[in-house]
Coordinates of C-alpha atoms (C1' of nucleotides) in Angstrom, one line a residue:
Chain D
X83 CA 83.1 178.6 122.0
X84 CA 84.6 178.1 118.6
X85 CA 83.6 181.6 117.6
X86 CA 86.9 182.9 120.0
X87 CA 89.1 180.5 118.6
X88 CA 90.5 182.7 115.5
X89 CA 93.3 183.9 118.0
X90 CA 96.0 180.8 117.6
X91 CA 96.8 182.7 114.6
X92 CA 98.9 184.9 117.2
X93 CA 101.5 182.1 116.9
X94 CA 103.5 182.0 114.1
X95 CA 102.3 180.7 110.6
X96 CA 105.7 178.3 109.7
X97 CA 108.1 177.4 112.4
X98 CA 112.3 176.7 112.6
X99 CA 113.3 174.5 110.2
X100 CA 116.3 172.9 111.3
X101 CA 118.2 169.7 109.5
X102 CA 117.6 166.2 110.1
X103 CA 116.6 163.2 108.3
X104 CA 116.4 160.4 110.7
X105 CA 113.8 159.2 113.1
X106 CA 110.8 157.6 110.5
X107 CA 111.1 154.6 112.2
X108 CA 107.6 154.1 114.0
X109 CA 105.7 156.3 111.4
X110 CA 103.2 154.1 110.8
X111 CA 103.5 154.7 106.7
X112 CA 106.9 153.2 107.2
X113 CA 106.4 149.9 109.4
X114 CA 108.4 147.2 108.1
X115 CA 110.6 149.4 106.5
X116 CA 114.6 148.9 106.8
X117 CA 116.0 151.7 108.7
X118 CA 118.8 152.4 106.3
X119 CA 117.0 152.6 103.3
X120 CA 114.5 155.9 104.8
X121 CA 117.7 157.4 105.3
X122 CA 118.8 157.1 101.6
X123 CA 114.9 158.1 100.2
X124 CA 114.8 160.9 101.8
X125 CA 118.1 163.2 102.0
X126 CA 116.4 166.5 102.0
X127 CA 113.5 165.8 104.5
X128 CA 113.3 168.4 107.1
X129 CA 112.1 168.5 110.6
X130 CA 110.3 171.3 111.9
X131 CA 109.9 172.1 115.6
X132 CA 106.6 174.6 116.2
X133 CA 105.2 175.7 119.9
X134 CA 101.2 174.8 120.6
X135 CA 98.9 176.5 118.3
X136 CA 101.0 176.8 114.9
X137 CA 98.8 176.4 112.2
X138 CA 100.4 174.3 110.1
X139 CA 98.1 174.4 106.7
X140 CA 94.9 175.8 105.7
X141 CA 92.2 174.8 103.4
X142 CA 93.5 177.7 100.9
X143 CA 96.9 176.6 101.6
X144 CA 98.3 174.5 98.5
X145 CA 100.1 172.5 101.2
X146 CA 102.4 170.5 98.3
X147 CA 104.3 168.5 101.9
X148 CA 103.2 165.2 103.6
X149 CA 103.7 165.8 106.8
X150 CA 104.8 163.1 109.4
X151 CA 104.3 163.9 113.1
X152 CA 107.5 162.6 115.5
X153 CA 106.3 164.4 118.3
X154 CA 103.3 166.4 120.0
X155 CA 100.1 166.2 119.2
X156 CA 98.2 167.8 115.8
X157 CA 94.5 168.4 115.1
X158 CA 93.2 168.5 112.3
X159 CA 89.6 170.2 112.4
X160 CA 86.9 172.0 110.0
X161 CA 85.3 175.3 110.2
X162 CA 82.0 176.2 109.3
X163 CA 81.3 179.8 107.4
X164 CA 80.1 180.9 110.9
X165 CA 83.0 179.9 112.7
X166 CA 82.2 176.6 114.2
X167 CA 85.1 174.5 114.7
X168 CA 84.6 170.1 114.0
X169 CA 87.8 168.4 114.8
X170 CA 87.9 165.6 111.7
X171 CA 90.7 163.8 113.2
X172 CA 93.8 164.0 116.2
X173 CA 97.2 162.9 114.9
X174 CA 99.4 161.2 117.1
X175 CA 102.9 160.6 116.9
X176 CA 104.4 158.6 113.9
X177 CA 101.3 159.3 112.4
X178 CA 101.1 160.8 108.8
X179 CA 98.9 163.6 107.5
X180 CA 98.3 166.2 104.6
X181 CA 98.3 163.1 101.9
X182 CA 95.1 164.8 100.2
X183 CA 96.9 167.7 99.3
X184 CA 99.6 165.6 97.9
X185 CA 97.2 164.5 95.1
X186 CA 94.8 166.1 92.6
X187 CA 92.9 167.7 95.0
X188 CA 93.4 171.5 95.7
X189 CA 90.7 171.7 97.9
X190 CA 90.9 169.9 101.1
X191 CA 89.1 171.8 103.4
X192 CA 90.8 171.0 106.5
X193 CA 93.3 173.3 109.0
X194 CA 96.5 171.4 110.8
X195 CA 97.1 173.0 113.9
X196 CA 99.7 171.9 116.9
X197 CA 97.8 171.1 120.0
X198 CA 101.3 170.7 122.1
X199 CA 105.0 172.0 121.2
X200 CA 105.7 169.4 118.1
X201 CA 108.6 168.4 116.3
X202 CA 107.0 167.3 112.3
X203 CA 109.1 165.7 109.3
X204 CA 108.0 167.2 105.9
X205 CA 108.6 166.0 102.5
X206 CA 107.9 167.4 99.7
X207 CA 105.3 166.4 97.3
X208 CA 108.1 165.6 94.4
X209 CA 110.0 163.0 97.0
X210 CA 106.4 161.7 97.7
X211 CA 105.0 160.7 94.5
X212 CA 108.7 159.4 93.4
X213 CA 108.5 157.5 96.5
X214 CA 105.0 156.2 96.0
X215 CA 106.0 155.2 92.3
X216 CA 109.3 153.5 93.0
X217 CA 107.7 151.6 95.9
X218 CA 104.5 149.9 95.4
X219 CA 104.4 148.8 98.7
X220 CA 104.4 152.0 100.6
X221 CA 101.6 153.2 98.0
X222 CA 99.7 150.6 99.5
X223 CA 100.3 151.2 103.0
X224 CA 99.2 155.4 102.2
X225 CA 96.0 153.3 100.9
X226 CA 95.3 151.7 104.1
X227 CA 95.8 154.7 106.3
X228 CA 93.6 156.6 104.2
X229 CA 91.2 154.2 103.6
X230 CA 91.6 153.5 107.9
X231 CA 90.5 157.3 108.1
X232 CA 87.9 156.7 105.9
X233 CA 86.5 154.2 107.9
X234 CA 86.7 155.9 110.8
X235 CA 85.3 159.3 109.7
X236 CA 82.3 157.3 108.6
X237 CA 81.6 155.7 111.2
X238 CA 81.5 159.1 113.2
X239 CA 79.0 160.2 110.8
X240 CA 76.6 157.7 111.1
X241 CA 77.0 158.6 115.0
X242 CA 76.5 162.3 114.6
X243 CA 73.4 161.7 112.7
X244 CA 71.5 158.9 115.1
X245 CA 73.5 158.8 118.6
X246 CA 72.7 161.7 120.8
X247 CA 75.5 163.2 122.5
X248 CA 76.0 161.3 125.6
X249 CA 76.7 158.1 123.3
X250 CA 78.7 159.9 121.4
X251 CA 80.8 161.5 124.8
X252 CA 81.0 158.0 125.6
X253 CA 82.7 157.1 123.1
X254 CA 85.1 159.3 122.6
X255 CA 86.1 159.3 126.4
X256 CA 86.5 155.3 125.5
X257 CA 88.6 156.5 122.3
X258 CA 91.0 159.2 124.1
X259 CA 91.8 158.1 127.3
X260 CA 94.9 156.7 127.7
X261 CA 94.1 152.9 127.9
X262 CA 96.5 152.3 130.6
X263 CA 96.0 154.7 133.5
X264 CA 91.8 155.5 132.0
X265 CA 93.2 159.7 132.4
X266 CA 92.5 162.4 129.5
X267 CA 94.3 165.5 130.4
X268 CA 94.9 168.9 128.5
X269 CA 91.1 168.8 127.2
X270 CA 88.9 171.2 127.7
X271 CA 85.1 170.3 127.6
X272 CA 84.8 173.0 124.7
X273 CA 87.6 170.8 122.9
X274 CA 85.4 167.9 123.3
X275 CA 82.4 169.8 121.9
X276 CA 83.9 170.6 119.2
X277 CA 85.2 167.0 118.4
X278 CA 81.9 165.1 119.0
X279 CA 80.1 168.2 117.8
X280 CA 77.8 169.9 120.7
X281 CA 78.4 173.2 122.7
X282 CA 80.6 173.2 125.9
X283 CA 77.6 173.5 128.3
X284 CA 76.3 169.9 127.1
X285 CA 79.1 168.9 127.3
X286 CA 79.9 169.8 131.0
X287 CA 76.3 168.3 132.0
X288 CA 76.9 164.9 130.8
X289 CA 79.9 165.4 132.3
X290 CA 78.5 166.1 135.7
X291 CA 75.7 163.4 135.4
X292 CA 78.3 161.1 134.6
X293 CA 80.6 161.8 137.2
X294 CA 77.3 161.6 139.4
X295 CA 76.7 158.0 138.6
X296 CA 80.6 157.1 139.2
X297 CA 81.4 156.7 135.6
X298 CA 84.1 159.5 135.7
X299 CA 85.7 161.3 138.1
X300 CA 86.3 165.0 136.2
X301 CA 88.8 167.9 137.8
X302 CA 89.8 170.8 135.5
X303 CA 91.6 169.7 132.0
X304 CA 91.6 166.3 133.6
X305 CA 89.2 163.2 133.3
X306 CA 89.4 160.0 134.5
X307 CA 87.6 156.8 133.7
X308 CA 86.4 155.3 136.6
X309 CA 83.6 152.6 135.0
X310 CA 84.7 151.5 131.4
X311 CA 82.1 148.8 131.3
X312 CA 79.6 151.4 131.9
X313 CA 80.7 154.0 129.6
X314 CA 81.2 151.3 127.3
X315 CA 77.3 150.6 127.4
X316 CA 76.2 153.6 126.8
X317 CA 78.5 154.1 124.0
X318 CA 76.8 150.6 122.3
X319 CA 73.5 150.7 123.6
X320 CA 71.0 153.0 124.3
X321 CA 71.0 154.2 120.7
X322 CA 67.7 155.3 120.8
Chain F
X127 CA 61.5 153.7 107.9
X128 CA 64.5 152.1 107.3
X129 CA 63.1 149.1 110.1
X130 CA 61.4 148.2 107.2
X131 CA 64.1 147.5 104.9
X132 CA 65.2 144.1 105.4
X133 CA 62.9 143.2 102.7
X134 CA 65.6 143.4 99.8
X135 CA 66.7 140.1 101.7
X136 CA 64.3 139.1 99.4
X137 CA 66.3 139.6 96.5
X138 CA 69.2 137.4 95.5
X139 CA 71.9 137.4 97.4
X140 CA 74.6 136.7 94.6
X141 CA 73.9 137.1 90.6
X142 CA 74.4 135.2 87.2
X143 CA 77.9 135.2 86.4
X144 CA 78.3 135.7 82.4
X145 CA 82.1 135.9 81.6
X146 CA 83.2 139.0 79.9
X147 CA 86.5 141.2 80.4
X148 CA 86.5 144.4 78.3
X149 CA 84.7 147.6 78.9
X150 CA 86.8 149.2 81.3
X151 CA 87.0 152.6 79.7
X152 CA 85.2 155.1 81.3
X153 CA 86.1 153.6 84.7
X154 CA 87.7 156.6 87.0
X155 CA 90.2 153.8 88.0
X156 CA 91.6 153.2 84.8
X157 CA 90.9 157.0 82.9
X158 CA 93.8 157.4 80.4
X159 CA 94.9 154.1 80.3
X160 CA 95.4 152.2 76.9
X161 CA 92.4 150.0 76.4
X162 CA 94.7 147.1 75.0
X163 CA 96.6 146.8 78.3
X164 CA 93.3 146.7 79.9
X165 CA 92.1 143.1 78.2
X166 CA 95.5 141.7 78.7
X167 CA 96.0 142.5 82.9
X168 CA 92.9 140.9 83.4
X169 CA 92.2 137.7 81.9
X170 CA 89.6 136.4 84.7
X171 CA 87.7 139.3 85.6
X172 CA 83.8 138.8 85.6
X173 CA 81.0 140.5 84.6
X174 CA 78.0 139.9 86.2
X175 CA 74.6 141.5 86.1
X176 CA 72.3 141.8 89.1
X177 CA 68.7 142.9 89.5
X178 CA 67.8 145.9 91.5
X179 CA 67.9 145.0 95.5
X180 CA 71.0 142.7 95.1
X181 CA 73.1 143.1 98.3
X182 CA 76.7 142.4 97.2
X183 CA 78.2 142.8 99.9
X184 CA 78.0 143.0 103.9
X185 CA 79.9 144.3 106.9
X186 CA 80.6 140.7 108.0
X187 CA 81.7 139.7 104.3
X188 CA 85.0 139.1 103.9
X189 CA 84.9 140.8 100.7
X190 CA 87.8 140.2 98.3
X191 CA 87.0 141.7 95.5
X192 CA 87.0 144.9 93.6
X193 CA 84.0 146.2 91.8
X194 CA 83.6 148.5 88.8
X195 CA 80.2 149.4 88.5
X196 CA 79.5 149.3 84.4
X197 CA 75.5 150.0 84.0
X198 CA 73.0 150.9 86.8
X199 CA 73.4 152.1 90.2
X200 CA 74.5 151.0 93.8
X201 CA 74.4 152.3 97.2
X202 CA 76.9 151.9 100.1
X203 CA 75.4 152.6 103.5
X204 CA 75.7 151.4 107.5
X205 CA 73.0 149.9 109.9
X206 CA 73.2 150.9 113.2
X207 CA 72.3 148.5 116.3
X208 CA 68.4 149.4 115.9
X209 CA 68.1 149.0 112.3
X210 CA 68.8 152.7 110.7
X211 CA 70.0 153.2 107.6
X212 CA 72.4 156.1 106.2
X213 CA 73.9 155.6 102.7
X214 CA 77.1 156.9 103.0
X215 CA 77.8 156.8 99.1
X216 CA 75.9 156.8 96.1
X217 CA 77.8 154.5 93.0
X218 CA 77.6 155.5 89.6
X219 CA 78.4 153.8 86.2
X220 CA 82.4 154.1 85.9
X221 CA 83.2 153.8 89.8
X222 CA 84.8 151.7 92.0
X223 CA 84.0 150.6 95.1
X224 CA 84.7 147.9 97.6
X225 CA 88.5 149.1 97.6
X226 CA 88.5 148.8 101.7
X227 CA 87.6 145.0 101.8
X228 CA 91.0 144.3 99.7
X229 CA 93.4 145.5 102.0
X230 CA 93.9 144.6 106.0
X231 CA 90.0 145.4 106.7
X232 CA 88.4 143.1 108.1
X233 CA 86.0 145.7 109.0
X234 CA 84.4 148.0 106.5
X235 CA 80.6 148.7 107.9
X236 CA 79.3 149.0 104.5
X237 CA 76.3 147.0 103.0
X238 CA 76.4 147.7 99.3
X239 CA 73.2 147.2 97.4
X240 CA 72.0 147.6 93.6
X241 CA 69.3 150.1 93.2
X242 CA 68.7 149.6 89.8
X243 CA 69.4 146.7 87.8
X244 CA 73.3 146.8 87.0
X245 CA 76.3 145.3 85.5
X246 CA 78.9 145.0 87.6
X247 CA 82.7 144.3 86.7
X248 CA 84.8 141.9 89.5
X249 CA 88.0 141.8 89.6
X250 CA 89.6 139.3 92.6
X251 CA 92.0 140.6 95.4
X252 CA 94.8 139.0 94.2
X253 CA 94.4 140.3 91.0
X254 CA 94.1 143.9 92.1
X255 CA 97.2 143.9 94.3
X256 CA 99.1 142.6 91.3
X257 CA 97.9 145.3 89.5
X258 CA 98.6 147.9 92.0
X259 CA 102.1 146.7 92.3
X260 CA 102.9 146.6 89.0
X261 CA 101.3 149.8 87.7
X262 CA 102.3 152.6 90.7
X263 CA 100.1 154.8 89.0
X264 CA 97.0 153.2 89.1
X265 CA 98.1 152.7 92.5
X266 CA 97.9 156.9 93.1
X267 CA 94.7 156.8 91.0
X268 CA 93.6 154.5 93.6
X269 CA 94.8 156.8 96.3
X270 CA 93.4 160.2 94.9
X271 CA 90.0 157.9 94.6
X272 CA 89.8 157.0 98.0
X273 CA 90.8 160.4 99.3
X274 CA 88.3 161.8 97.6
X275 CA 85.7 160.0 99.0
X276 CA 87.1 161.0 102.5
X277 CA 87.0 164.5 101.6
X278 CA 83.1 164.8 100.5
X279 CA 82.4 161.9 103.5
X280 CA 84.2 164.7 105.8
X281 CA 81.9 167.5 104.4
X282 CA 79.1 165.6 104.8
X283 CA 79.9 165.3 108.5
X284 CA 80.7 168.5 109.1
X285 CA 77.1 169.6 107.2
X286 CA 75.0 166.8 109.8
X287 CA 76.5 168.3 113.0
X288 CA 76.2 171.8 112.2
X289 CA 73.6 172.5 109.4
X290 CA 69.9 172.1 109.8
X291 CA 67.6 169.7 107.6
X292 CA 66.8 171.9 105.0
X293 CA 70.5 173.3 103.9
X294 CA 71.6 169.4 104.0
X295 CA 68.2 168.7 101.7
X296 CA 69.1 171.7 99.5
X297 CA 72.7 170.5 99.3
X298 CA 71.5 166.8 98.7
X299 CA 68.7 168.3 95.6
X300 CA 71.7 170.0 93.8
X301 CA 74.2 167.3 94.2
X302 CA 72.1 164.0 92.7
X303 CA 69.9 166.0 90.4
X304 CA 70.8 165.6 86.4
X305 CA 72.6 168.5 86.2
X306 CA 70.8 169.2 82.4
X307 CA 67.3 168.5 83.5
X308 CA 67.3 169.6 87.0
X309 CA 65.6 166.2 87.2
X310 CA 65.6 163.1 90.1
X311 CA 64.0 160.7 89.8
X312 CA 63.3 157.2 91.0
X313 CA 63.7 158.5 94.7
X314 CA 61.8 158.3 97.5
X315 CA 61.5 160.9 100.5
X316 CA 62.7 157.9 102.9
X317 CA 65.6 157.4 100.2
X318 CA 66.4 161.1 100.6
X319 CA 66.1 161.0 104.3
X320 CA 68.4 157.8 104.6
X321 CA 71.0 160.0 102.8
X322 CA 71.1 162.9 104.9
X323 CA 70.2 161.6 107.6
X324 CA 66.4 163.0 108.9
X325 CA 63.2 161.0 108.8
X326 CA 60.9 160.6 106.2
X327 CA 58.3 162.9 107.5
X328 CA 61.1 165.8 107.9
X329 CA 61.9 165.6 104.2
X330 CA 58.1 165.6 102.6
X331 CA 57.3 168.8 105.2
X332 CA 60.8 170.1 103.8
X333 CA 60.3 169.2 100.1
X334 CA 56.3 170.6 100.2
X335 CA 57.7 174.2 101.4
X336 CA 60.3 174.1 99.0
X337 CA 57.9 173.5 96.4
X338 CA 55.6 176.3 97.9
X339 CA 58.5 178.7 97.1
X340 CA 58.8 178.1 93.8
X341 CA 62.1 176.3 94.1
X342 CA 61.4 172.4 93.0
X343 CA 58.6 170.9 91.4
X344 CA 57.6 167.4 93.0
X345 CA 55.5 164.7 92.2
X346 CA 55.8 161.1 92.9
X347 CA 58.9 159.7 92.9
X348 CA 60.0 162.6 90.9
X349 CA 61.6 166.2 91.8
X350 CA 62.6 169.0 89.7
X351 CA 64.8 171.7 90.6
X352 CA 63.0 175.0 89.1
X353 CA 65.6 177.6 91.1
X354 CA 68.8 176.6 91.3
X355 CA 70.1 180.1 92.4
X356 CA 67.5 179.7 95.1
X357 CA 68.7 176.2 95.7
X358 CA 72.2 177.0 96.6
X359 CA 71.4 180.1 98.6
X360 CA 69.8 177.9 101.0
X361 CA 72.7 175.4 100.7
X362 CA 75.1 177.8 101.6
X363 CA 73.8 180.3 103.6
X364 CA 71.5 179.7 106.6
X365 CA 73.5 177.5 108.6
X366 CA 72.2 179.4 112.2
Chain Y
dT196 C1' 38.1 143.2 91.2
dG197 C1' 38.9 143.4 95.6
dA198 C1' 43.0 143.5 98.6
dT199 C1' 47.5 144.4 100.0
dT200 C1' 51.5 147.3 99.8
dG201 C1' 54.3 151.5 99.0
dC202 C1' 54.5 156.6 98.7
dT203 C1' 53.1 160.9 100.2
dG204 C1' 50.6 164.6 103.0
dT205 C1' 49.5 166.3 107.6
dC206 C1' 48.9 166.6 112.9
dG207 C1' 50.4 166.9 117.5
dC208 C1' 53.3 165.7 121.2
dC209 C1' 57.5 165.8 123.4
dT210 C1' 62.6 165.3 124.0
dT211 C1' 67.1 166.8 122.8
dG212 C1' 70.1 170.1 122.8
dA213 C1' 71.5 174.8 121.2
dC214 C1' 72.0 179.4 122.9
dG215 C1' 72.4 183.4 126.0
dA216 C1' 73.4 184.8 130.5
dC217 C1' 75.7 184.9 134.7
dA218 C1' 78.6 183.4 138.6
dC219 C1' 82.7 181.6 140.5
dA220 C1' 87.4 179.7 140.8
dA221 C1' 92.0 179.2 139.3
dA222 C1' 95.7 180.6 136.3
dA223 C1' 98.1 183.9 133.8
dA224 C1' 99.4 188.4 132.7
dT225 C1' 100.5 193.2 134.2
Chain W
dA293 C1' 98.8 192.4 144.2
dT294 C1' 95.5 193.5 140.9
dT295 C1' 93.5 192.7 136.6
dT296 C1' 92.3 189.7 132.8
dT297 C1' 91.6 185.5 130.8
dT298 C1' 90.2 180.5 130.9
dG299 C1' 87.8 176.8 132.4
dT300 C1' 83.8 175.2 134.6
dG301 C1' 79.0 174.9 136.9
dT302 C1' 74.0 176.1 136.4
dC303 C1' 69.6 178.3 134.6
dG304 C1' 65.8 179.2 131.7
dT305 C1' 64.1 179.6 127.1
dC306 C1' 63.1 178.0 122.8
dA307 C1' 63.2 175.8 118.3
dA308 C1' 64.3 171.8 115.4
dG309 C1' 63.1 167.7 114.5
dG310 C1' 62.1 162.8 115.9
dC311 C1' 58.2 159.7 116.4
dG312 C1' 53.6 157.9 116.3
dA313 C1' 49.3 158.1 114.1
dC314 C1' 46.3 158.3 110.5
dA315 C1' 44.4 159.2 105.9
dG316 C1' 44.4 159.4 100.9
dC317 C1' 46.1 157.4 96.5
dA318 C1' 48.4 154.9 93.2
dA319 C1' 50.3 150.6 91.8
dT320 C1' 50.8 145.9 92.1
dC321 C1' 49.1 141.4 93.5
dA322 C1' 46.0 137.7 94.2

DNA sequence: TGATTGCTGTCGCCTTGACGACACAAAAAT
DNA sequence: ATTTTTGTGTCGTCAAGGCGACAGCAATCA
């Protein structure tokens, strides 16, 4: 459980830092944006390669960079004073994160971590807030996105509190599964736990009972939708 | 329990609208900016006073307006399918809120409802994007507001996964208490259990020990903080 | 002034789901 | 080829807390 997972911080803390500059174009901060002018904003923007498992800011961290993710996969997660773990949100790639520690707020509670071998742009809060000043437009994108997370996040809440956990399973196997082929790999069920918030063995049950009932088919790290209408009722109905 | 709460449907469902455009200090939208520049940016905005149980806005609203919340109070909270409530933020006199509805949202899940009998500042969507535009700063106000929000909304989820009833009541006592007084009142137990997310019955059997210890004082509609210390000792330690 | 309504206190039942424990298989490390 | 580590399946136990029910008690309403 989340009480082992204090070992990642085997890898290393900051990663290779070679040069480039390029390669925004899909970041969803930057849609609509002309290709040529990114390259001009941002001269000194770096992109950082790290292996699975770097921890790429913590809560005590200042972290002054926004961070823009061109490859892998990054959680972002919570820990509790006794060590459990609550995955706030999975960044996918083009996606931007770390805005909060751009702004006023020192504290912001959550860890980055690198799920899979990434490659991550960084910019430095200076070019950030110039950037968000001489462009009103990408201010108000950031605004979106956040405000997108908020929406999100709070509509997890309201789940955690009323939906008991197969809902909730159900609806993050509708969230995470690749829509096209219906597959989730590289999860482990104590990974789901910890994003839906329950222990690995409930997990694993309603796993089981949903496999039973041809909902799923599971194999190890590997799930696969098999009834999306079904999984799709539990998620919206039987709310209690 | 919350099923009963479709009553405030009973209430108004949009208020007088008395013209007025000053009074903006004090906002945490618009802290340090020059009063003049205030009356001249917006010529149009409204000030309109509602009675306690107003609903200004719903999820299926459109919503294109920005609210300041002068005088009063408001609550922001979801429904689920069968009819429970959980206020996912409390508004108080200087705030803003209703920031999600201006941009590409469609969908924002809130309800927003006076508690008390308030004034309320609106300024239109058009207006505020003008603003925002123009004034990049207010813009990263904006920003650091709404990230906020996400940060506490984040804690909060993190606390009704993984902490028991009585830390989140303990955490919920020293957070909406006058911090001078120690005072709350104007609240019910349901109120309080709509917040954090337990049932009515949960919080009196909570709030009755608490008292037993020596920690609050509670009568109806009315709570007192009496040990603070205690308070937070709960708040942050016992979380299993 | 009786009657309806809203807030609080108190019980008991019963389900959900956490937690510890163990067993087994596959993968990774030595 | 062993040993160790990871991921998964499966139990039994147990406490937290939801839910229904009912009973005072104040405040408001008719």
């Amino acid at each position: 459980m989340s009480r082992s997972r204090p070992k990642p911080s085997s890898s290393k803390r900051i990663c290779k830092p070679p040069k480039a500059r390029s390669s925004l174009y899909g970041a969803d901060l930057f849609q609509g944006i002309k290709s040529a002018e990114l390259g001009t904003l941002f001269e000194d923007m770096e992109l950082q390669t790290c292996p699975a498992g770097t921890i790429l800011f913590t809560p005590e961290d200042p972290c002054e960079t926004l961070y823009i993710l061109r490859e892998g996969r990054v959680e972002l997660y919570r820990l509790t004073a006794s060590g459990k773990r609550l995955v706030t949100r999975q960044i996918l790639p083009g996606s931007v994160f770390g805005v909060m520690g751009l702004l006023g707020q020192t504290i912001q509670g959550n860890f980055a971590e690198t799920t899979e071998d990434s490659s991550i742009c960084t910019i430095t809060r200076d070019d950030v807030l110039l950037l968000l000043k001489q462009r009103p437009d990408i201010a108000l994108r950031m605004l979106e996105i956040v405000g997108n997370r908020l929406r999100l996040i709070e509509e997890r809440f309201v789940e955690a509190v009323y939906s008991p956990v197969e809902v909730r399973l159900a609806h993050f196997l509708l969230t995470y599964t690749d829509s096209a082929s219906g597959e989730l790999v590289n999860i482990t069920h104590e990974g789901i736990g910890d994003t839906i918030g329950a222990v690995r063995q409930t997990v694993t049950e309603i796993l089981d009972s949903m496999q039973k009932r041809g909902l799923i088919e599971t194999g190890p790290k590997h799930i696969r939708i098999i009834d999306r209408h079904g999984l799709e009722a539990i998620a919206r109905g039987s709310e209690s």
